[in-house]
Coordinates of C-alpha atoms and ligand atoms in Angstrom, one line a residue:
M1 CA -1.7 -39.3 -29.3
T2 CA -1.8 -36.3 -31.1
Y3 CA -0.6 -33.2 -28.3
S4 CA -4.0 -30.9 -27.7
P5 CA -3.6 -28.3 -25.8
E6 CA -6.7 -27.5 -24.8
R7 CA -7.6 -31.3 -23.9
R8 CA -8.1 -30.2 -20.4
T9 CA -9.8 -27.5 -19.2
M10 CA -10.4 -26.2 -15.9
R11 CA -8.4 -23.3 -14.5
D12 CA -9.5 -20.0 -14.1
A13 CA -6.8 -17.3 -13.2
F14 CA -4.8 -17.7 -16.7
E15 CA -6.5 -17.4 -20.3
V16 CA -4.3 -17.0 -23.4
R17 CA -4.8 -14.0 -26.2
T18 CA -2.9 -15.7 -28.9
Y19 CA -0.8 -18.1 -30.4
D20 CA 2.1 -18.6 -33.0
G21 CA 3.6 -22.1 -32.9
A22 CA 3.4 -22.9 -29.5
A23 CA 4.2 -19.4 -27.7
R24 CA 1.5 -17.5 -26.5
I25 CA 0.3 -14.2 -25.0
G26 CA -2.2 -14.7 -21.8
E27 CA -3.3 -13.4 -18.8
L28 CA -2.1 -14.6 -15.8
R29 CA -5.0 -12.7 -12.8
V30 CA -3.4 -12.2 -9.6
P31 CA -6.6 -12.2 -7.1
R32 CA -4.3 -10.9 -3.8
A33 CA -2.4 -7.9 -5.8
D34 CA -5.7 -8.1 -7.8
V35 CA -3.4 -7.2 -11.0
T36 CA -3.6 -9.1 -14.5
V37 CA -0.1 -9.8 -15.7
E38 CA 0.6 -10.3 -19.3
T39 CA 2.7 -13.3 -20.2
P40 CA 5.5 -13.5 -21.9
A41 CA 6.4 -11.8 -18.7
L42 CA 10.1 -10.7 -16.6
M43 CA 9.7 -11.2 -13.2
P44 CA 13.6 -9.3 -11.9
V45 CA 14.8 -10.9 -9.3
V46 CA 15.2 -9.1 -5.6
N47 CA 16.7 -9.7 -2.8
P48 CA 15.9 -8.2 0.0
H49 CA 19.3 -7.6 0.8
V50 CA 20.8 -5.8 -2.1
Q51 CA 18.6 -4.1 -3.9
T52 CA 20.8 -3.1 -7.5
I53 CA 17.1 -1.6 -8.3
E54 CA 15.2 -0.3 -6.3
P55 CA 11.6 -2.4 -7.1
A56 CA 10.1 0.8 -7.3
R57 CA 11.8 1.8 -10.4
L58 CA 11.8 -1.8 -12.0
E59 CA 7.8 -0.9 -11.5
S60 CA 8.1 2.8 -12.7
A61 CA 11.6 2.5 -15.5
F62 CA 10.9 -0.3 -16.5
G63 CA 7.5 -1.5 -16.7
A64 CA 8.0 -4.7 -14.9
E65 CA 3.8 -5.7 -13.3
I66 CA 5.4 -9.0 -11.2
M67 CA 8.8 -9.7 -9.3
I68 CA 10.1 -12.6 -7.3
T69 CA 12.0 -12.6 -3.8
N70 CA 13.2 -14.7 -2.1
S71 CA 10.6 -15.9 1.0
Y72 CA 13.1 -18.3 2.5
I73 CA 16.1 -15.6 2.8
L74 CA 13.7 -13.0 4.3
H75 CA 12.4 -15.8 6.5
G76 CA 15.8 -16.6 8.3
S77 CA 16.6 -12.6 8.6
D78 CA 16.6 -10.8 12.0
D79 CA 16.4 -7.3 10.1
L80 CA 13.2 -8.0 7.7
R81 CA 11.9 -11.6 9.1
E82 CA 9.2 -9.1 11.1
D83 CA 9.7 -6.1 9.0
A84 CA 8.3 -8.3 6.5
L85 CA 5.8 -9.5 8.9
E86 CA 4.0 -6.2 10.1
Q87 CA 4.3 -4.1 6.8
G88 CA 4.0 -6.9 4.5
L89 CA 5.8 -7.7 1.5
H90 CA 4.3 -4.7 -0.8
E91 CA 4.8 -2.5 1.5
L92 CA 8.8 -2.8 2.6
L93 CA 9.7 -3.5 -1.0
G94 CA 8.1 -0.9 -2.3
F95 CA 6.0 -3.0 -5.0
S96 CA 2.2 -2.5 -6.0
G97 CA 2.6 -5.8 -8.9
A98 CA 2.5 -8.8 -8.6
I99 CA 4.8 -10.2 -5.6
V100 CA 6.2 -14.6 -6.3
T101 CA 8.4 -15.5 -3.2
D102 CA 10.6 -18.5 -3.8
S103 CA 10.8 -20.7 -0.9
G104 CA 14.2 -21.8 -0.3
S105 CA 14.6 -24.8 -2.2
F106 CA 17.3 -23.0 -4.4
Q107 CA 19.8 -23.0 -1.0
L108 CA 18.5 -26.5 -0.1
A109 CA 20.3 -27.4 -3.9
E110 CA 22.9 -25.3 -3.0
Y111 CA 23.9 -26.5 0.6
G112 CA 21.9 -29.2 1.1
E113 CA 19.6 -28.1 3.7
I114 CA 17.4 -25.9 4.9
D115 CA 15.1 -25.5 7.5
V116 CA 12.5 -25.2 7.3
T117 CA 9.0 -27.4 5.7
T118 CA 6.2 -27.1 3.0
T119 CA 4.0 -25.6 5.7
E120 CA 6.1 -23.2 7.8
I121 CA 7.5 -21.4 3.9
L122 CA 3.6 -21.2 2.7
E123 CA 2.5 -20.1 5.9
F124 CA 5.1 -17.4 6.1
Q125 CA 4.8 -16.8 2.3
R126 CA 0.4 -16.3 2.5
E127 CA 1.4 -14.2 6.6
I128 CA 4.2 -12.1 4.7
G129 CA 0.8 -11.0 1.5
S130 CA 3.1 -12.7 -0.9
D131 CA 0.9 -13.4 -4.4
I132 CA 1.9 -16.5 -5.9
G133 CA 4.3 -18.9 -3.4
T134 CA 6.5 -22.3 -2.9
P135 CA 6.4 -25.3 -1.7
V136 CA 9.8 -26.7 -0.4
D137 CA 10.7 -28.5 -4.1
I138 CA 13.3 -30.5 -4.7
P139 CA 15.3 -29.6 -7.1
T140 CA 17.4 -32.6 -8.3
P141 CA 19.7 -32.0 -11.1
P142 CA 20.4 -33.6 -14.5
D143 CA 21.9 -36.5 -15.4
V144 CA 22.0 -38.3 -11.6
G145 CA 20.7 -42.5 -11.7
R146 CA 17.2 -42.8 -12.5
E147 CA 16.5 -44.2 -8.9
Q148 CA 17.5 -40.6 -7.3
A149 CA 15.3 -38.5 -9.5
E150 CA 12.5 -40.7 -9.1
R151 CA 13.0 -40.5 -4.9
E152 CA 13.1 -37.2 -5.3
L153 CA 10.2 -36.8 -7.2
D154 CA 8.6 -38.6 -4.9
T155 CA 9.1 -35.9 -2.3
T156 CA 8.3 -33.2 -4.4
Q157 CA 4.9 -34.3 -5.0
E158 CA 4.4 -35.0 -1.8
R159 CA 5.0 -31.9 -0.7
L160 CA 2.5 -30.2 -3.7
E161 CA 0.2 -32.8 -2.2
T162 CA 0.7 -31.0 1.2
A163 CA 0.9 -27.1 -0.7
E164 CA -2.8 -28.1 -1.6
S165 CA -3.8 -28.9 2.0
V166 CA -2.6 -25.8 3.8
E167 CA -4.8 -22.3 3.6
T168 CA -3.4 -19.9 1.5
G169 CA -6.2 -18.0 1.0
E170 CA -6.0 -16.1 -2.4
M171 CA -2.5 -16.3 -2.6
L172 CA -1.1 -18.1 -5.4
V173 CA 0.6 -20.9 -5.4
N174 CA 3.2 -23.3 -7.4
A175 CA 3.4 -26.5 -8.4
P176 CA 7.1 -27.1 -9.3
I177 CA 8.1 -29.5 -12.3
Q178 CA 10.9 -32.0 -11.6
G179 CA 11.9 -35.1 -12.7
S180 CA 16.0 -34.6 -13.5
T181 CA 16.4 -35.1 -17.4
Y182 CA 14.5 -38.1 -17.5
R183 CA 11.5 -37.0 -20.2
D184 CA 9.2 -39.6 -18.7
L185 CA 9.7 -38.6 -15.5
R186 CA 9.2 -34.6 -16.1
T187 CA 5.3 -35.9 -18.4
E188 CA 5.2 -37.5 -15.1
A189 CA 5.4 -34.6 -13.0
A190 CA 3.3 -32.8 -15.1
E191 CA 0.8 -34.9 -15.0
H192 CA 0.8 -35.4 -11.6
A193 CA 1.0 -31.3 -10.9
Y194 CA -1.4 -30.3 -13.3
G195 CA -4.4 -32.7 -11.3
T196 CA -3.6 -30.0 -7.9
G197 CA -5.6 -27.7 -6.9
L198 CA -2.5 -25.2 -7.3
D199 CA -1.8 -22.8 -9.8
V200 CA 1.8 -21.8 -11.6
F201 CA 3.7 -24.2 -13.3
P202 CA 8.0 -23.3 -12.3
I203 CA 10.1 -26.7 -14.5
G204 CA 12.4 -26.4 -11.9
A205 CA 16.5 -27.7 -11.8
V206 CA 17.4 -26.7 -14.9
V207 CA 19.7 -24.0 -13.8
P208 CA 22.8 -26.3 -14.4
L209 CA 21.2 -27.2 -17.5
L210 CA 21.2 -22.8 -18.6
N211 CA 25.0 -22.5 -17.1
S212 CA 26.3 -24.8 -19.6
Y213 CA 24.4 -24.5 -22.9
R214 CA 22.4 -27.6 -23.1
Y215 CA 19.7 -25.7 -24.5
A216 CA 18.6 -29.4 -26.8
D217 CA 18.1 -30.6 -23.5
I218 CA 16.0 -27.2 -21.8
S219 CA 13.5 -28.3 -25.2
E220 CA 12.9 -31.5 -24.2
I221 CA 12.1 -30.6 -21.0
V222 CA 10.1 -28.2 -21.0
D223 CA 8.4 -30.9 -24.6
A224 CA 7.7 -33.5 -21.3
V225 CA 6.5 -30.9 -19.3
K226 CA 4.1 -29.9 -21.5
R227 CA 2.7 -33.2 -23.1
G228 CA 1.9 -33.2 -19.4
L229 CA -0.1 -29.9 -18.6
G230 CA -3.4 -28.5 -20.6
G231 CA -3.1 -24.8 -22.6
D232 CA -3.8 -23.2 -19.2
A233 CA -1.3 -24.2 -17.7
P234 CA 1.0 -20.7 -16.8
V235 CA 4.7 -22.3 -17.1
H236 CA 7.7 -20.8 -15.5
L237 CA 10.8 -21.6 -16.8
F238 CA 12.7 -21.4 -13.7
G239 CA 16.2 -19.5 -13.5
A240 CA 16.3 -18.4 -17.5
G241 CA 17.2 -14.4 -17.0
H242 CA 19.1 -13.8 -20.4
P243 CA 17.3 -12.3 -23.3
M244 CA 19.5 -14.1 -26.0
M245 CA 17.0 -17.5 -25.1
F246 CA 13.6 -15.8 -24.8
A247 CA 12.8 -16.2 -27.9
L248 CA 13.2 -19.8 -28.0
A249 CA 11.7 -20.9 -24.4
V250 CA 8.5 -18.2 -25.4
A251 CA 8.5 -20.1 -28.7
M252 CA 8.7 -24.1 -26.7
G253 CA 5.9 -22.3 -24.3
C254 CA 7.1 -20.3 -21.6
D255 CA 4.9 -18.1 -20.2
L256 CA 6.8 -16.6 -17.3
F257 CA 11.0 -15.8 -17.3
D258 CA 12.6 -14.4 -13.6
S259 CA 15.9 -12.6 -14.4
A260 CA 18.9 -12.3 -11.6
A261 CA 21.3 -12.3 -13.7
Y262 CA 20.4 -8.5 -15.0
A263 CA 22.4 -7.6 -10.8
L264 CA 24.3 -11.0 -10.6
Y265 CA 25.9 -9.4 -14.1
A266 CA 25.5 -6.6 -13.4
R267 CA 28.0 -6.3 -10.5
D268 CA 30.8 -8.8 -12.4
E269 CA 30.6 -5.8 -15.3
R270 CA 29.4 -7.9 -17.9
Y271 CA 27.0 -6.8 -20.1
L272 CA 24.4 -8.3 -22.4
T273 CA 23.1 -8.1 -25.1
V274 CA 20.4 -10.7 -27.2
R275 CA 23.1 -11.9 -29.0
G276 CA 24.8 -13.3 -25.7
T277 CA 27.4 -11.6 -22.8
E278 CA 30.2 -8.6 -23.4
H279 CA 33.0 -7.2 -20.4
L280 CA 33.2 -4.1 -20.1
E281 CA 36.5 -4.1 -20.0
E282 CA 36.0 -5.3 -23.4
L283 CA 33.8 -2.7 -25.3
E284 CA 34.9 -0.1 -27.0
Y285 CA 31.4 1.6 -28.2
F286 CA 27.3 0.7 -26.6
P287 CA 26.3 -1.7 -28.7
C288 CA 22.5 -0.2 -27.2
E289 CA 20.1 1.9 -27.5
C290 CA 18.8 2.6 -23.9
P291 CA 19.7 5.4 -22.1
V292 CA 22.4 4.1 -20.0
C293 CA 24.3 3.3 -23.6
S294 CA 23.6 6.5 -25.4
E295 CA 24.7 8.8 -22.6
H296 CA 28.2 6.9 -21.6
T297 CA 30.4 5.4 -23.2
P298 CA 32.2 2.1 -21.7
E299 CA 35.6 4.3 -20.9
E300 CA 33.7 6.0 -18.7
L301 CA 32.2 3.1 -16.5
R302 CA 35.2 2.1 -16.4
E303 CA 35.9 5.0 -14.6
M304 CA 33.5 5.4 -12.6
D305 CA 33.4 4.4 -9.0
D306 CA 32.4 0.3 -8.2
D307 CA 28.9 1.1 -7.3
R308 CA 27.6 3.6 -10.3
A309 CA 29.2 1.4 -12.7
E310 CA 27.7 -1.5 -11.6
R311 CA 23.8 0.1 -11.5
L312 CA 23.9 1.4 -14.7
L313 CA 25.0 -1.9 -16.2
A314 CA 22.2 -3.8 -14.1
E315 CA 20.3 -1.2 -15.5
H316 CA 21.3 -1.6 -19.2
N317 CA 20.3 -5.8 -18.3
L318 CA 16.9 -5.0 -17.5
H319 CA 16.5 -2.8 -20.1
V320 CA 17.9 -5.1 -22.9
S321 CA 16.1 -7.8 -20.6
F322 CA 12.6 -6.3 -20.7
G323 CA 13.6 -5.0 -24.8
E324 CA 14.0 -8.1 -25.9
M325 CA 10.1 -9.4 -24.5
R326 CA 8.6 -6.7 -26.1
R327 CA 9.9 -7.7 -29.3
V328 CA 8.9 -11.3 -28.3
K329 CA 5.4 -10.5 -27.6
Q330 CA 5.1 -8.2 -30.5
A331 CA 7.0 -11.3 -33.0
I332 CA 3.8 -12.9 -31.0
R333 CA 1.5 -10.8 -31.8
R334 CA 1.9 -10.6 -36.1
G335 CA 3.1 -14.4 -36.4
D336 CA 6.9 -13.9 -37.2
L337 CA 8.7 -15.7 -33.7
F338 CA 9.5 -18.4 -35.6
E339 CA 11.7 -16.0 -37.5
L340 CA 12.2 -13.9 -34.4
V341 CA 13.5 -17.7 -32.9
E342 CA 16.1 -18.7 -36.8
T343 CA 17.8 -14.9 -35.4
R344 CA 18.4 -16.1 -32.3
A345 CA 19.3 -19.4 -32.8
R346 CA 22.3 -18.2 -35.2
N347 CA 24.1 -16.6 -32.0
H348 CA 25.6 -19.9 -30.8
P349 CA 25.7 -23.3 -32.2
T350 CA 23.7 -24.7 -28.5
M351 CA 21.0 -22.4 -29.2
L352 CA 20.5 -23.9 -33.5
D353 CA 20.4 -27.3 -31.2
G354 CA 18.4 -26.2 -29.1
Y355 CA 16.1 -24.9 -31.3
R356 CA 16.0 -27.8 -33.7
A357 CA 15.5 -29.9 -30.4
L358 CA 12.2 -27.7 -30.2
L359 CA 11.6 -27.8 -34.3
D360 CA 10.9 -32.4 -33.1
D361 CA 7.9 -31.6 -31.1
A362 CA 6.4 -30.6 -34.7
D363 CA 3.4 -31.4 -33.5
R364 CA 2.8 -30.4 -30.7
L365 CA 3.9 -26.8 -31.8
E366 CA 1.4 -27.0 -34.7
A367 CA -2.0 -28.5 -32.4
S368 CA -1.9 -24.4 -31.8
D369 CA -0.5 -22.6 -34.8
P370 CA -2.7 -20.3 -35.9
A371 CA -4.4 -21.6 -39.2
T372 CA -2.9 -17.6 -40.8
K373 CA -0.9 -15.2 -40.2
D374 CA 1.6 -12.5 -41.9
A375 CA 3.8 -13.8 -44.2
F376 CA 5.9 -17.0 -43.5
F377 CA 9.4 -16.0 -44.5
H378 CA 12.0 -19.1 -45.5
V379 CA 14.9 -16.9 -43.8
S380 CA 17.2 -20.5 -42.6
T381 CA 17.5 -24.4 -43.0
E382 CA 14.7 -24.4 -40.2
S383 CA 12.3 -22.9 -41.7
A384 CA 11.4 -26.3 -44.0
R385 CA 10.7 -28.1 -40.5
R386 CA 8.2 -25.8 -39.3
P387 CA 4.6 -26.3 -37.8
E388 CA 3.7 -24.7 -41.4
V389 CA 4.9 -27.6 -44.0
R390 CA 4.4 -29.8 -42.6
R391 CA 0.9 -28.9 -42.1
H392 CA 0.7 -28.4 -45.8
H393 CA 1.8 -31.8 -46.5
R394 CA -1.0 -33.5 -43.6
R395 CA -3.5 -31.3 -46.1
L396 CA -1.8 -32.5 -49.1
E397 CA -2.3 -36.5 -48.3
R398 CA -6.8 -35.0 -48.1
F399 CA -7.3 -33.7 -52.1
D400 CA -8.9 -36.8 -54.3
L401 CA -7.3 -35.9 -57.5
D402 CA -6.9 -38.1 -61.0
G403 CA -6.5 -37.4 -63.9
E404 CA -3.4 -35.7 -65.2
I405 CA -1.6 -33.9 -63.8
L406 CA 1.3 -31.4 -63.5
L407 CA 3.5 -29.9 -61.1
A408 CA 5.6 -27.4 -62.1
S409 CA 7.8 -24.9 -60.7
D410 CA 6.4 -21.7 -61.7
R411 CA 8.5 -20.4 -64.5
D412 CA 8.4 -23.7 -66.7
A413 CA 6.0 -24.4 -69.6
L414 CA 6.3 -26.7 -71.5
D415 CA 4.5 -28.5 -75.0
R416 CA 1.8 -30.4 -73.3
S417 CA -1.3 -30.4 -71.8
F418 CA -2.4 -32.0 -68.2
D419 CA -5.9 -31.6 -67.2
E420 CA -4.1 -29.8 -64.0
R421 CA -1.8 -28.5 -62.9
W422 CA -0.4 -27.1 -59.7
S423 CA 2.7 -24.9 -57.9
V424 CA 5.4 -26.4 -56.7
T425 CA 7.1 -24.2 -53.9
P426 CA 10.1 -24.7 -51.4
P427 CA 9.4 -26.2 -48.7
F428 CA 5.6 -27.0 -49.0
G429 CA 5.5 -29.0 -52.3
P430 CA 2.8 -29.0 -54.3
Y431 CA -0.5 -26.4 -54.2
P432 CA -3.6 -26.1 -56.6
P433 CA -3.9 -22.5 -57.9
A434 CA -6.7 -22.4 -55.2
L435 CA -4.3 -22.0 -52.4
A436 CA -2.1 -19.8 -54.6
E437 CA -2.9 -16.7 -52.1
A438 CA -3.5 -18.5 -49.2
Y439 CA -1.4 -19.3 -45.8
P440 CA 1.1 -20.0 -45.9
L441 CA 1.5 -20.3 -50.1
T442 CA 2.0 -16.5 -49.8
A443 CA 5.3 -17.0 -48.7
E444 CA 8.2 -15.2 -49.4
V445 CA 11.0 -17.9 -50.2
P446 CA 14.6 -17.2 -52.1
E447 CA 15.6 -18.0 -55.0
R448 CA 18.3 -19.8 -54.1
F449 CA 17.4 -23.0 -52.0
E450 CA 19.1 -24.9 -49.2
R451 CA 19.0 -29.0 -50.4
Q452 CA 16.5 -29.3 -46.9
A453 CA 13.6 -27.2 -48.5
Y454 CA 13.7 -29.4 -51.7
A455 CA 13.7 -32.3 -50.3
A456 CA 10.8 -30.7 -47.6
A457 CA 8.6 -30.5 -51.2
G458 CA 9.9 -34.1 -52.5
E459 CA 8.8 -35.3 -49.1
G460 CA 4.8 -32.9 -50.1
I461 CA 5.1 -34.5 -53.3
R462 CA 5.2 -37.8 -51.6
R463 CA 2.1 -37.2 -49.5
L464 CA 0.2 -36.0 -52.5
V465 CA 1.1 -39.0 -54.6
E466 CA 0.6 -41.7 -52.4
A467 CA -2.7 -39.9 -51.6
N468 CA -4.2 -40.2 -54.8
P469 CA -3.7 -44.0 -57.0
G470 CA -6.0 -42.9 -59.5
A471 CA -3.7 -39.8 -60.4
T472 CA -0.4 -39.2 -63.1
F473 CA 1.6 -37.4 -62.3
T474 CA 5.1 -35.7 -64.1
V475 CA 7.1 -33.3 -62.7
A476 CA 9.1 -30.5 -64.4
L477 CA 11.5 -29.3 -61.7
W478 CA 14.8 -28.4 -64.2
D479 CA 16.3 -26.9 -61.0
W480 CA 15.8 -29.4 -58.7
P481 CA 18.4 -31.3 -56.9
E482 CA 18.7 -34.7 -59.2
D483 CA 19.2 -36.9 -55.3
V484 CA 16.0 -35.3 -54.6
L485 CA 14.1 -36.5 -57.9
A486 CA 16.1 -39.5 -58.1
A487 CA 13.2 -40.1 -54.4
L488 CA 10.4 -39.0 -56.2
P489 CA 8.2 -41.6 -55.8
D490 CA 8.5 -45.0 -58.5
G491 CA 5.9 -43.8 -61.4
V492 CA 5.8 -39.6 -61.3
E493 CA 7.3 -39.0 -64.7
R494 CA 10.0 -36.5 -65.5
A495 CA 8.6 -33.9 -68.6
D496 CA 10.4 -33.3 -71.1
G497 CA 10.4 -29.9 -72.4
F498 CA 12.2 -26.6 -72.8
R499 CA 13.2 -24.0 -70.5
A500 CA 10.7 -20.7 -70.4
Ligands
GUN1 N1 15.4 -21.4 -8.8 C1 15.6 -22.0 -10.2 N2 15.5 -23.7 -9.9 C2 14.6 -23.7 -9.3 C3 14.1 -24.9 -8.7 O1 13.8 -25.8 -9.3 N3 12.8 -25.0 -7.2 C4 12.9 -24.0 -7.1 N4 11.9 -23.5 -6.4 N5 13.2 -22.5 -7.4 C5 14.1 -22.2 -8.2
ZN2 ZN1 22.4 0.0 -23.7

């Protein structure tokens, strides 16, 4: 089945404005808070007991439109429970945007048990004024036996059904999607969740995968989930808070992220960058333009008292995280998110694996990719596998040609004439003169290609030749690798000629 993101539309909380591949800029309407959150959005995690950065400051200094806190901690706290009930969460925390509350499932996964039911915690979330509540799902870890994954998914699904029957008023409700590392279970879980009346779709239990840099597995899980959801389903990647992976995760089609990392890392004197994590101890310079890094040196922070340094590091971590999210959004607007992902994928070999795994889902990326964008930049081996290349290859099968056709690199001149002359550019392959000014053939490409780009172009030639048995094809591709030329379909002639 060809993937179509728009095959079902029944929700109205979320609306996509622009796509780039499977990435999108969208608007999530949160009725209880009476706000519209632009996605992709970063939700800072606020621990109600330890507010490293006050929620009001998250809003005023960092532009946070949405945050997340844990209702299970509030429910279990003698100090805060009554305050939360009396004042409401927004007043208690001092945050006027949308507040998401988690349910204690993460504590369940960490400590083996919790003492609330889905009904109790959802009612509590509604009572304290949460804008998006969460039932008690079971975060099944990666790589467990199939039986455990199925059994726990059954329980999660029962809890989603329970959640549907709870009186939640205007509060939106999360429908977490589990299924461990089984792709088919993740798709089934997504179809089930989408079939409930619930509103937001967090992909659960990926924290262990994030902690061990298993980006290819994450990519496969997100793909499996997305195939089970309609295009109007907002997707939250639970626990993903490192700015290094925002571009990749957004390219997978995730809309919401929660960051506890900004605070947790600051506590351990760790400094986030879009390329990875640094230790304060090992930094001589701050490679960042934020106010903290402009006004201080690493040496100064090391000499400060711990609380002050922790706070400044947390602020830097937030600046970097929100900054990267803005960069990702601008890239979606401009249609060059793939170029940004290709850059970020160079930061760590496992991120490259994640990006390569994402490109295995080319049909899904292509289904929502716009037909035209700003110039395609061929900047890495992976560029040859982008959805634009695949779409061009399929378009080649629809041409109806006869006569003698020359397929030539632009600079080649020949001493005989043909009925038609087409250009050939890696990684796309052949195209008629009429398409030369059309996306994606306006691409900026290097003069020296890797073998993969020639092979992709050779695939384009194969498609065109096989779709046109009545035509004859001659190639003038002098600078192509011999093995790629040798793999062209039988009957394709090589021109004798001279180089211009
Ligand atoms: N936080 C991180 N992962 C999860 C998850 O799978 N479920 C819930 N409810 N919260 C989480
Ligand atoms: Zn900084």
